[in-house]
Short mmCIF file of C-alpha atoms in Angstrom, two decimals:
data_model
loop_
_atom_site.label_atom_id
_atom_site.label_comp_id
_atom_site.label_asym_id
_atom_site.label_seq_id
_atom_site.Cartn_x
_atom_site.Cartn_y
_atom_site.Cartn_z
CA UNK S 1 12.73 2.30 -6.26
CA UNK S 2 11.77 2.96 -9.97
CA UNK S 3 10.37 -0.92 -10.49
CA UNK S 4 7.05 0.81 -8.43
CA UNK S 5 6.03 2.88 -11.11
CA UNK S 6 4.62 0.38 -13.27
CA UNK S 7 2.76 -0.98 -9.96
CA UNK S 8 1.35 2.27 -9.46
CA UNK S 9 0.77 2.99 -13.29
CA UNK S 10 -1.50 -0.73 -13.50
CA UNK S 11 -3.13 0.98 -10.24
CA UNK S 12 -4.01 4.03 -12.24
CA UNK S 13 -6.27 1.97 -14.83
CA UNK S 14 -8.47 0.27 -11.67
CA UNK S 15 -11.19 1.68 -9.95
CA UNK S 16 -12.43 -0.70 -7.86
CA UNK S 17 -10.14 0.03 -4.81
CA UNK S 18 -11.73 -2.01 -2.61
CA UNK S 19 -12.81 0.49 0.03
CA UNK S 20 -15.05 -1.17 2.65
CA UNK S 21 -16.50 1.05 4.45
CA UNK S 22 -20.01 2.78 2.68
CA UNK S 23 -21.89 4.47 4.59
CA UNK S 24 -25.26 2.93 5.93
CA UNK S 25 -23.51 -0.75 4.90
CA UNK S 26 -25.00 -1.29 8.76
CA UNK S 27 -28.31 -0.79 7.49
CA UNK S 28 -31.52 -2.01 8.49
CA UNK S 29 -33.02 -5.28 6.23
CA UNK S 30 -35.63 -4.04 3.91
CA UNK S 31 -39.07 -4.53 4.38
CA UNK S 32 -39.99 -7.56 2.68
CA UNK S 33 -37.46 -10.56 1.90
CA UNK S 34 -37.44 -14.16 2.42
CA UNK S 35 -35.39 -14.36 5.17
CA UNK S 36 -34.01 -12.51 7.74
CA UNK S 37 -30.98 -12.28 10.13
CA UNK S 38 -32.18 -11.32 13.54
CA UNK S 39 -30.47 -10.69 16.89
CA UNK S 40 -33.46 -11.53 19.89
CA UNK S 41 -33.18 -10.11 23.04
CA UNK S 42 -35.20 -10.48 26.37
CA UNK S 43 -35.69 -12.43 30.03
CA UNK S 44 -34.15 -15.88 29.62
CA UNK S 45 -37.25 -17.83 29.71
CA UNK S 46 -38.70 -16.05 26.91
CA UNK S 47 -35.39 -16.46 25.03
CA UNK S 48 -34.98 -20.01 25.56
CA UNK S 49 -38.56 -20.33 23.98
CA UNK S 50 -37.73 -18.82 21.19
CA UNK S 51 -34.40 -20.39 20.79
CA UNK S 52 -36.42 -23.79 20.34
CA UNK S 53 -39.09 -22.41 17.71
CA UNK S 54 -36.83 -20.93 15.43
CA UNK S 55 -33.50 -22.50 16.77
CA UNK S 56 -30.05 -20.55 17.30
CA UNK S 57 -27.07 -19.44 15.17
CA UNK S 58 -24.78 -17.72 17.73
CA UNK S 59 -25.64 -17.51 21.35
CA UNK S 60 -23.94 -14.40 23.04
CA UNK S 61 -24.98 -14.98 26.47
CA UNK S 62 -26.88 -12.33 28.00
CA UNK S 63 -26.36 -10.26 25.54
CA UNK S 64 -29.40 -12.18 23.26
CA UNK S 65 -28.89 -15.18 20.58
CA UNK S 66 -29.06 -15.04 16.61
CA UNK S 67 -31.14 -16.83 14.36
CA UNK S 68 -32.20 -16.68 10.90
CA UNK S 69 -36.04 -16.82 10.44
CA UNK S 70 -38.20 -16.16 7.03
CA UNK S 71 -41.01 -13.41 6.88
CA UNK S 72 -43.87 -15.28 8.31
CA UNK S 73 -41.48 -16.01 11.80
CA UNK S 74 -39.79 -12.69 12.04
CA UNK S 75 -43.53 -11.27 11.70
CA UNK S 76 -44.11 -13.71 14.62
CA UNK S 77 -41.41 -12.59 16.88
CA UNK S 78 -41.93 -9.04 16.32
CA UNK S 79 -45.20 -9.53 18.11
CA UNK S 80 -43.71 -10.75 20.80
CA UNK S 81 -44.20 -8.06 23.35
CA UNK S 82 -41.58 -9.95 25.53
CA UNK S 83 -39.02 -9.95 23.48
CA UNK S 84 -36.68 -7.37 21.37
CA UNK S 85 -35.88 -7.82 17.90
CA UNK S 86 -33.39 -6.46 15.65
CA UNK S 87 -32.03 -7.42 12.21
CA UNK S 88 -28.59 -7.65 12.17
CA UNK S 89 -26.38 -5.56 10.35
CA UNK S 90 -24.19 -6.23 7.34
CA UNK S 91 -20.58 -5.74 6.17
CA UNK S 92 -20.33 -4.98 2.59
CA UNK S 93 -17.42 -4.29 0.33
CA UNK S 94 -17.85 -1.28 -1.97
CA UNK S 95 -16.57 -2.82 -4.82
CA UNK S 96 -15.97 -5.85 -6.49
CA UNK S 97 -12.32 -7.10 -7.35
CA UNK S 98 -11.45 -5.66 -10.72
CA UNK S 99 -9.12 -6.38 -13.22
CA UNK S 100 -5.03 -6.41 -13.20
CA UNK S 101 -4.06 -9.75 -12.20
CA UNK S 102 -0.88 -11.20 -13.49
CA UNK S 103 1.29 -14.77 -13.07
CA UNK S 104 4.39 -13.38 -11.53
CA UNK S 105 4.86 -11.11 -9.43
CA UNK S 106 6.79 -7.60 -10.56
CA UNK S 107 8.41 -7.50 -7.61
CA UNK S 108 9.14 -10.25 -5.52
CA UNK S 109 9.72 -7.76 -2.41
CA UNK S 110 7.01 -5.04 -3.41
CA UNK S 111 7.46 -1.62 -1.69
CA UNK S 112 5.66 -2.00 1.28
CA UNK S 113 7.91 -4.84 2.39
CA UNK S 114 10.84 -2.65 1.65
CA UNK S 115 9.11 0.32 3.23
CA UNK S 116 8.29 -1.67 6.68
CA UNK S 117 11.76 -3.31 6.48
CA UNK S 118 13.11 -0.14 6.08
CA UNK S 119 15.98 -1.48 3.65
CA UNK S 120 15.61 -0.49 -0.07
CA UNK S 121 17.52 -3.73 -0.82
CA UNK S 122 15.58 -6.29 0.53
CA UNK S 123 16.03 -9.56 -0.82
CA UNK S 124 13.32 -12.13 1.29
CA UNK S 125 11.45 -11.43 4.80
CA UNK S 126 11.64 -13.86 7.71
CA UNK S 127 10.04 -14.24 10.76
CA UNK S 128 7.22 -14.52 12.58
CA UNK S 129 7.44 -18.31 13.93
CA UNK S 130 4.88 -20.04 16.25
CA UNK S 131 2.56 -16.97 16.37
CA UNK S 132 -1.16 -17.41 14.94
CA UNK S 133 -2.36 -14.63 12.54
CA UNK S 134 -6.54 -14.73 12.27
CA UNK S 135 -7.33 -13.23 8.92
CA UNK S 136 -11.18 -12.37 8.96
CA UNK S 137 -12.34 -12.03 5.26
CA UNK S 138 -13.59 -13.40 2.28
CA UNK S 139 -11.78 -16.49 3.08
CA UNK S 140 -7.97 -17.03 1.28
CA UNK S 141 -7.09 -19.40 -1.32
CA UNK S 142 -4.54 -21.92 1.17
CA UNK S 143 -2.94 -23.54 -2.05
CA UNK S 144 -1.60 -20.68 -4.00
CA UNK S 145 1.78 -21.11 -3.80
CA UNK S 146 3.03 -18.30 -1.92
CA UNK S 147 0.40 -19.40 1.12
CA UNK S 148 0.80 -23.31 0.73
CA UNK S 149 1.74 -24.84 4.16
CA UNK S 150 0.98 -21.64 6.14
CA UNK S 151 -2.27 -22.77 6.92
CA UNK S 152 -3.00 -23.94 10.56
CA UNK S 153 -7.28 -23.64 10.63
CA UNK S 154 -9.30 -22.72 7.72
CA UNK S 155 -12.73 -22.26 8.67
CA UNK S 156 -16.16 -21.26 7.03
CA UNK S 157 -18.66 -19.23 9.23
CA UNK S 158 -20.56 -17.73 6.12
CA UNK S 159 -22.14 -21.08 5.47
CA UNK S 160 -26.45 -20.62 6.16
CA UNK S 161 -26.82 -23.57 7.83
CA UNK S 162 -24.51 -23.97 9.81
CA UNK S 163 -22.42 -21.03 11.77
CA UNK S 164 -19.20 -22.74 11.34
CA UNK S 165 -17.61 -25.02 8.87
CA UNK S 166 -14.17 -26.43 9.70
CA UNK S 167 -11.70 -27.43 6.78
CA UNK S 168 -13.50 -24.67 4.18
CA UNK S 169 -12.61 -21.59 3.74
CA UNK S 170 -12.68 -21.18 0.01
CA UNK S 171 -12.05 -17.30 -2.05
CA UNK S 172 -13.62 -16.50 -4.65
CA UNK S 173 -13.25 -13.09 -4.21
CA UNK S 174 -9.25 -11.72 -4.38
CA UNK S 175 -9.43 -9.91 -1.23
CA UNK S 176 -8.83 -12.33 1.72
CA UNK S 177 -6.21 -14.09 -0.53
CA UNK S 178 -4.48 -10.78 -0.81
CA UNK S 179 -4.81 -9.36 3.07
CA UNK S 180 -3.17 -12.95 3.71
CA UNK S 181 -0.07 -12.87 1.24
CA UNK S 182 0.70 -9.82 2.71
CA UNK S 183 0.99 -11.11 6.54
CA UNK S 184 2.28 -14.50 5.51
CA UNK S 185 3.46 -15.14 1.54
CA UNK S 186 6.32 -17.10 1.97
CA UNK S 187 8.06 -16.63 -1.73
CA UNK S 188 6.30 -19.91 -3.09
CA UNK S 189 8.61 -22.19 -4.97
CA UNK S 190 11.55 -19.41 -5.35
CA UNK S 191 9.59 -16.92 -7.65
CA UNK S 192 6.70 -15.79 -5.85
CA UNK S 193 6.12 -12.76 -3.48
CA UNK S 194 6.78 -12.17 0.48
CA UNK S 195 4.82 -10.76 3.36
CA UNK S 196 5.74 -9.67 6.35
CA UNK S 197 5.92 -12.93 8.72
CA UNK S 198 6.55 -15.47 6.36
CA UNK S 199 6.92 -17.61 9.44
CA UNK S 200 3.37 -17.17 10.98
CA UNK S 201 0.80 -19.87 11.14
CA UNK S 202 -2.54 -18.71 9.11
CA UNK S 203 -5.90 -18.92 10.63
CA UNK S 204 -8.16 -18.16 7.46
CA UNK S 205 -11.61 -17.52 8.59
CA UNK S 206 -14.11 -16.58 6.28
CA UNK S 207 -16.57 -14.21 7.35
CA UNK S 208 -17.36 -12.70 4.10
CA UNK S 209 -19.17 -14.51 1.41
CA UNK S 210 -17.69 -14.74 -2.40
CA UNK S 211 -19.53 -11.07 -3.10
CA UNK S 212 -17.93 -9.51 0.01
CA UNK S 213 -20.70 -9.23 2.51
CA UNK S 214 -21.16 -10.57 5.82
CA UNK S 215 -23.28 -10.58 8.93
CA UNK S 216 -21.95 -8.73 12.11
CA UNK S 217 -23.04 -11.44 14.02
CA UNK S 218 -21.22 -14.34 11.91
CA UNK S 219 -18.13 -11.95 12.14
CA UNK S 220 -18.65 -11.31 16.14
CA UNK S 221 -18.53 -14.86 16.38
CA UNK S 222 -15.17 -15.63 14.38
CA UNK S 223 -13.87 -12.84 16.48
CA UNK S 224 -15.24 -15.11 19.25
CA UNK S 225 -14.13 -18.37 18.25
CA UNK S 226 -10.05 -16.60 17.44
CA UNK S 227 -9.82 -15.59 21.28
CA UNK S 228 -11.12 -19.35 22.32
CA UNK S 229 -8.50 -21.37 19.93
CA UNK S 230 -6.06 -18.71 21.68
CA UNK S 231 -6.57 -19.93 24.94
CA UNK S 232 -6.99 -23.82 23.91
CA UNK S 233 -4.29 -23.76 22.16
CA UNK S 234 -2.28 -21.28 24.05
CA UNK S 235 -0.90 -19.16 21.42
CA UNK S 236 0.08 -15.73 20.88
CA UNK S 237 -3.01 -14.75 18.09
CA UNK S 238 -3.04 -11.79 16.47
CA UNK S 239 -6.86 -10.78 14.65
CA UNK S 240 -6.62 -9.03 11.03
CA UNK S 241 -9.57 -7.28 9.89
CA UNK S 242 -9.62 -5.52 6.58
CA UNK S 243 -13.59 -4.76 6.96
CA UNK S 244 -15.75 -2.63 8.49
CA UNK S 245 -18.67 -0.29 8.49
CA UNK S 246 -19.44 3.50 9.50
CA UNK S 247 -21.75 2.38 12.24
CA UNK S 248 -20.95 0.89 15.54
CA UNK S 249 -22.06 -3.21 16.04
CA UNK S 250 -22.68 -4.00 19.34
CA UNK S 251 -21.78 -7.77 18.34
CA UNK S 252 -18.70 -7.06 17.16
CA UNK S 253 -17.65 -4.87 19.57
CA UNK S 254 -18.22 -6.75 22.74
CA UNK S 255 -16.52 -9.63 20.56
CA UNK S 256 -13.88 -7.71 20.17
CA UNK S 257 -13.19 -6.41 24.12
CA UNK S 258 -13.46 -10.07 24.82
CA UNK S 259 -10.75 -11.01 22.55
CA UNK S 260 -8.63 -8.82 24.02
CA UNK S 261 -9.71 -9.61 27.47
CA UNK S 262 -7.95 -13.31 26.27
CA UNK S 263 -5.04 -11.44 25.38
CA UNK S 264 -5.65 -11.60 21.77
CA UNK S 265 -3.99 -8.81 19.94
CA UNK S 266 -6.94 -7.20 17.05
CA UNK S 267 -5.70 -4.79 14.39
CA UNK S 268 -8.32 -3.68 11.93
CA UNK S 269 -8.64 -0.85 8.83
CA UNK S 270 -9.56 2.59 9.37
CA UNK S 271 -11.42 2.87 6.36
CA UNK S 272 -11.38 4.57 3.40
CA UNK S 273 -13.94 7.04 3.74
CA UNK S 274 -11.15 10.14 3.98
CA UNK S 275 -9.71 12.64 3.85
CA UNK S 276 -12.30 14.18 5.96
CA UNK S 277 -11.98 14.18 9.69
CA UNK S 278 -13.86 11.97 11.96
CA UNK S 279 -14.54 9.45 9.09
CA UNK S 280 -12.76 6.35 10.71
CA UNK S 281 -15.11 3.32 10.51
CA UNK S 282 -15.59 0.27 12.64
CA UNK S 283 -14.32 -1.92 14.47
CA UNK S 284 -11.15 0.08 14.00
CA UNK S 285 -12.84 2.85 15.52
CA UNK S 286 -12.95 1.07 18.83
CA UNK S 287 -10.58 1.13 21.37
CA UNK S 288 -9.09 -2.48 22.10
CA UNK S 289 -8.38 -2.56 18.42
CA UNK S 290 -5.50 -0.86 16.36
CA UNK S 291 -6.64 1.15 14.11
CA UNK S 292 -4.12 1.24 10.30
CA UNK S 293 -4.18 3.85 7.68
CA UNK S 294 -2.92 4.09 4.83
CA UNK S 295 0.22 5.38 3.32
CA UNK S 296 1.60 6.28 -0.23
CA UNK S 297 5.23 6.77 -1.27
CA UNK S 298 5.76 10.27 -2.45
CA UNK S 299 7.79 9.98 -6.12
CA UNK S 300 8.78 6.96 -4.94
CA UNK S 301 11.85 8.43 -2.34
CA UNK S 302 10.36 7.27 0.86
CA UNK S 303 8.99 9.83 2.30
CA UNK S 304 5.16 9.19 3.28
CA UNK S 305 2.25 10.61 3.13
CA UNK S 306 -1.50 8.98 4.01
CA UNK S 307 -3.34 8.78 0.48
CA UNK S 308 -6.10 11.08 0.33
CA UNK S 309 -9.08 8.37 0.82
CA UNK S 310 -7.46 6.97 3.97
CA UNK S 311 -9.91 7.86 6.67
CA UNK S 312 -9.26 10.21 9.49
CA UNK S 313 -9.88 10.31 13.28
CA UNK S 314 -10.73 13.02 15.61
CA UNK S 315 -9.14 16.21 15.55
CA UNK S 316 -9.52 16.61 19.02
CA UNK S 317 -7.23 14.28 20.47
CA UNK S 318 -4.14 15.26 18.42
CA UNK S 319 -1.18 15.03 20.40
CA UNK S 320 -2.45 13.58 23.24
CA UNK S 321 -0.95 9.84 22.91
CA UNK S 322 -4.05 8.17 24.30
CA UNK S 323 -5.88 5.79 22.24
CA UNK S 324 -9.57 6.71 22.40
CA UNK S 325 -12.32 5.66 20.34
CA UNK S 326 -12.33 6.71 16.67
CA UNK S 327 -8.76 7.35 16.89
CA UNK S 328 -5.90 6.19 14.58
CA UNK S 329 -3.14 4.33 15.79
CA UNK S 330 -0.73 3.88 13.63
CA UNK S 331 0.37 3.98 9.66
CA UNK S 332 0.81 1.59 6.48
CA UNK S 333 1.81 1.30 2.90
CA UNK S 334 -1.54 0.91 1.27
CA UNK S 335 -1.72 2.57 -1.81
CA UNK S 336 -0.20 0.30 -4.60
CA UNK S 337 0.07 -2.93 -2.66
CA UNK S 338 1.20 -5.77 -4.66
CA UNK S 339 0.11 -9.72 -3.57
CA UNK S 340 -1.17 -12.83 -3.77
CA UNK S 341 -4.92 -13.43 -5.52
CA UNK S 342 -7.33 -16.05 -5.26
CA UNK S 343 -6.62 -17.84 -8.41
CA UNK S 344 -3.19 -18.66 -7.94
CA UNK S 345 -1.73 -15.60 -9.49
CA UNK S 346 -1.06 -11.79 -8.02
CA UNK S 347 -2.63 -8.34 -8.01
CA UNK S 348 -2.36 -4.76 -7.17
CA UNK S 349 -4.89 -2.97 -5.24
CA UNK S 350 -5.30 0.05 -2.42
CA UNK S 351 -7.32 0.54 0.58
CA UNK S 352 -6.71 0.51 4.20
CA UNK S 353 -7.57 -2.95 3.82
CA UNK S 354 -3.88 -3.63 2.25
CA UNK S 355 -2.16 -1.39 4.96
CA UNK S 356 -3.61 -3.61 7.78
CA UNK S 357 -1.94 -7.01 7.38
CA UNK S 358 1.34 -5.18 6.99
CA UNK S 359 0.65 -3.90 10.57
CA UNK S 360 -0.69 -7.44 11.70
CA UNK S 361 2.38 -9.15 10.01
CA UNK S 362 4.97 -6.74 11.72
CA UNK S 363 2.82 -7.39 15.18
CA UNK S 364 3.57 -11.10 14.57
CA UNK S 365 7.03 -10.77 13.70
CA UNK S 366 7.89 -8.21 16.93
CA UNK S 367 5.65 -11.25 18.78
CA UNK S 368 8.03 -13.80 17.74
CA UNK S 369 10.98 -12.47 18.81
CA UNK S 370 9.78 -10.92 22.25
CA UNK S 371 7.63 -14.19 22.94
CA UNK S 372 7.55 -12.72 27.62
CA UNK S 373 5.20 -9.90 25.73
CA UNK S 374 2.03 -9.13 26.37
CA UNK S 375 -0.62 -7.97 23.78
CA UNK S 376 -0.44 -4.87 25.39
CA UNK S 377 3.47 -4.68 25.82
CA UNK S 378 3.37 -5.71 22.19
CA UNK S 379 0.76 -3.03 20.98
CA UNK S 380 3.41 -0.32 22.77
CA UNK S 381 5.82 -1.51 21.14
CA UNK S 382 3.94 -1.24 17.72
CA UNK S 383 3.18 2.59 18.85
CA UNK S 384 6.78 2.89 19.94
CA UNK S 385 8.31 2.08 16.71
CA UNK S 386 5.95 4.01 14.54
CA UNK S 387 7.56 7.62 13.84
CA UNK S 388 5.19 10.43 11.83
CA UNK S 389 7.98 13.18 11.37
CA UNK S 390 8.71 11.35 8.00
CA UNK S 391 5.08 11.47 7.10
CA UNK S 392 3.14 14.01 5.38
CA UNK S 393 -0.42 14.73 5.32
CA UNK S 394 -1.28 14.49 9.19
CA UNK S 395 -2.28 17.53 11.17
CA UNK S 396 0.91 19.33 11.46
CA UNK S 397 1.71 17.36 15.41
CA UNK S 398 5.60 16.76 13.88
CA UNK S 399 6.20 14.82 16.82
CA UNK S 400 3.71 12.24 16.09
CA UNK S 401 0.13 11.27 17.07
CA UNK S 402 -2.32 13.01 14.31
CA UNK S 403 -5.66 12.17 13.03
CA UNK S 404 -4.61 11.41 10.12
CA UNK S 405 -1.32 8.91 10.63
CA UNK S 406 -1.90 7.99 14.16
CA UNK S 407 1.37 7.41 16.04
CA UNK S 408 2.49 7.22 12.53
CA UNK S 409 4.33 3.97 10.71
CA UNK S 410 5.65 1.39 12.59
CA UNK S 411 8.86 -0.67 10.73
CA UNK S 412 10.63 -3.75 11.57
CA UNK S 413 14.22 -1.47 12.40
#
């Protein structure tokens, strides 16, 4: 276990962290700019007038349309007495990749792999085969050489002109690339790094431009647009999000209970806003989604603890072993996570946003081999494997189910 401490030494010397989840990043647009992103509401007629003045980027049914306007139009359709307009909220990531990449990995098997395995040994990481993993991010870099071939769809829906761009779904920013390689890295050429499932097919949708924002309504619609492609192409899909926001989108939520209304199996970060209580952020806040935070190795001897910034759920419901809303589900390495980066080479970051895809890549693997499942059947089974007696740092219920750890970490055996 001693080749982590340099990973966790390199960690030492970066502050960027990549925490997602600042509060107000839902906020309101200011008051003048030159364009703005705005979700219209109101009786169909009036709607369908409005959707041919200023034309439509995602339609959600009764539930109003989007559309991008500039300052002269949204003036224009707030004076619309028949209609209700709101700007539509943003996703932003705290932080900005920093520094620390290298060309080769330091550990081809890095500890969260060995952690979820459970085996201190491990060599490689298999499985995973025929199910479809939807990472929702700043897009992933399909030709580093740990990802090559894994791709199935790579798909653009940050683009301004158009909601949805098929064959792009360039990074420029480290984290998608990383949240992927961490699912699905499949060990390159012989000396790269593994994830999870290196035998799951990669949906990379990006939903988050190069400087890590994104619209809710862009990222409502990739949820969306995952759930469709599940039912098309009949697939077991499984939706990774390593983003979110303090505040509650409508979009995304009602995107999100219609995923899993297709059967689609979503598994987003808690957030990093901890280690306060009740600081879980959304969508993993909500309750057709399965909410990851993040663990640390204690000196390195497996025992686990969630790192201090991991954010917490509610109190309340400790011990209860209902998911609720703003509850935690279960537990991940995510402090220290070693993986792939958008440039071809590898990097070491924390967040909740690296515990995540080790919960989405074990979901895929469990899928895999238990094909008769159900999403639900499968998210029991993630619950019933996860075990917080080993973890420190939770509330104190021993027998699992805490604010803090949720259920607590779920491992391959």
């Amino acid at each position: 276990m001693n080749k982590r401490k340099a990973l966790g030494a390199a960690l030492l010397s970066m502050t960027m962290g990549l925490s997602m989840f600042a509060a107000g990043a839902f906020g309101q647009a200011p008051e003048t700019q030159d364009s703005y992103r705005v979700l219209v509401q109101g009786p169909a007629a009036e709607k369908a007038k409005a959707k041919d003045q200023f034309g439509t980027r995602w339609d959600f049914g009764a539930k109003g349309f989007t559309t991008t306007v500039n300052a002269k139009q949204y003036q224009a359709l707030l004076k619309n007495k028949n209609l209700k307009v709101e700007t539509v909220s943003q996703v932003q990531l705290e932080a900005k990749p920093g520094s620390g990449a290298q060309a080769a990995p330091s550990d081809r098997t890095p500890w969260g792999m060995e952690a979820i395995y459970n085996d201190s040994n491990l060599q490689a990481t298999s499985g995973g085969n025929g199910v479809k993993v939807a990472v929702l991010d700043t897009g992933v870099n399909v030709n580093h050489t740990d990802l090559a071939g894994s791709d199935e769809q790579c798909k653009d829906f940050t683009n301004r002109r158009t909601p949805l761009v098929n064959g792009s779904c360039t990074d420029k920013n480290g984290h998608g690339t990383h949240v992927a390689g961490t699912v699905l890295a499949h060990g390159g050429s012989g000396k790269g790094i593994y994830g999870v499932a290196p035998d799951a097919d990669l949906w990379a949708y990006k939903v988050l431009n190069d400087q890590g924002s994104g619209y809710s309504d862009d990222i409502a619609g990739a949820i969306q647009h995952a759930a469709d492609e599940a039912v098309r192409t009949k697939s077991h899909v499984v939706i990774s999000m390593s983003l979110g926001s303090s505040s509650k989108s409508s979009m995304i939520a009602d995107a999100v209970n219609y995923a899993y209304g297709k059967g689609v199996l979503v598994v987003a970060a808690a957030g990093n806003s901890g280690p306060n209580a009740d600081t879980i952020g959304y969508p993993g806040a909500l309750t057709n989604a399965v909410a990851v935070a993040a663990l640390e190795d204690v000196q390195e001897n497996g025992t686990y603890r969630v790192a201090d910034f991991s954010s917490r759920g509610n109190p309340a419901t400790d011990g209860d072993y209902v998911i609720q809303e703003r509850d935690v589900e279960v537990s991940a390495p995510g402090r220290a996570i070693e993986s792939t980066w958008y440039d071809g080479s590898y990097n070491t970051i924390s967040g909740t946003s690296m515990a995540t895809p080790h919960v989405s890549g074990l979901a895929a693997k469990i899928w895999a081999e238990n094909p008769n499942m159900s999403h639900t059947q499968l998210r029991a089974e993630l619950q019933n494997r996860a075990k917080s007696n080993d973890i420190l740092g939770g509330s104190g219920a021993a027998s699992g189910d805490d604010y803090a750890s949720g259920f607590g970490f779920p491992r391959v055996k």
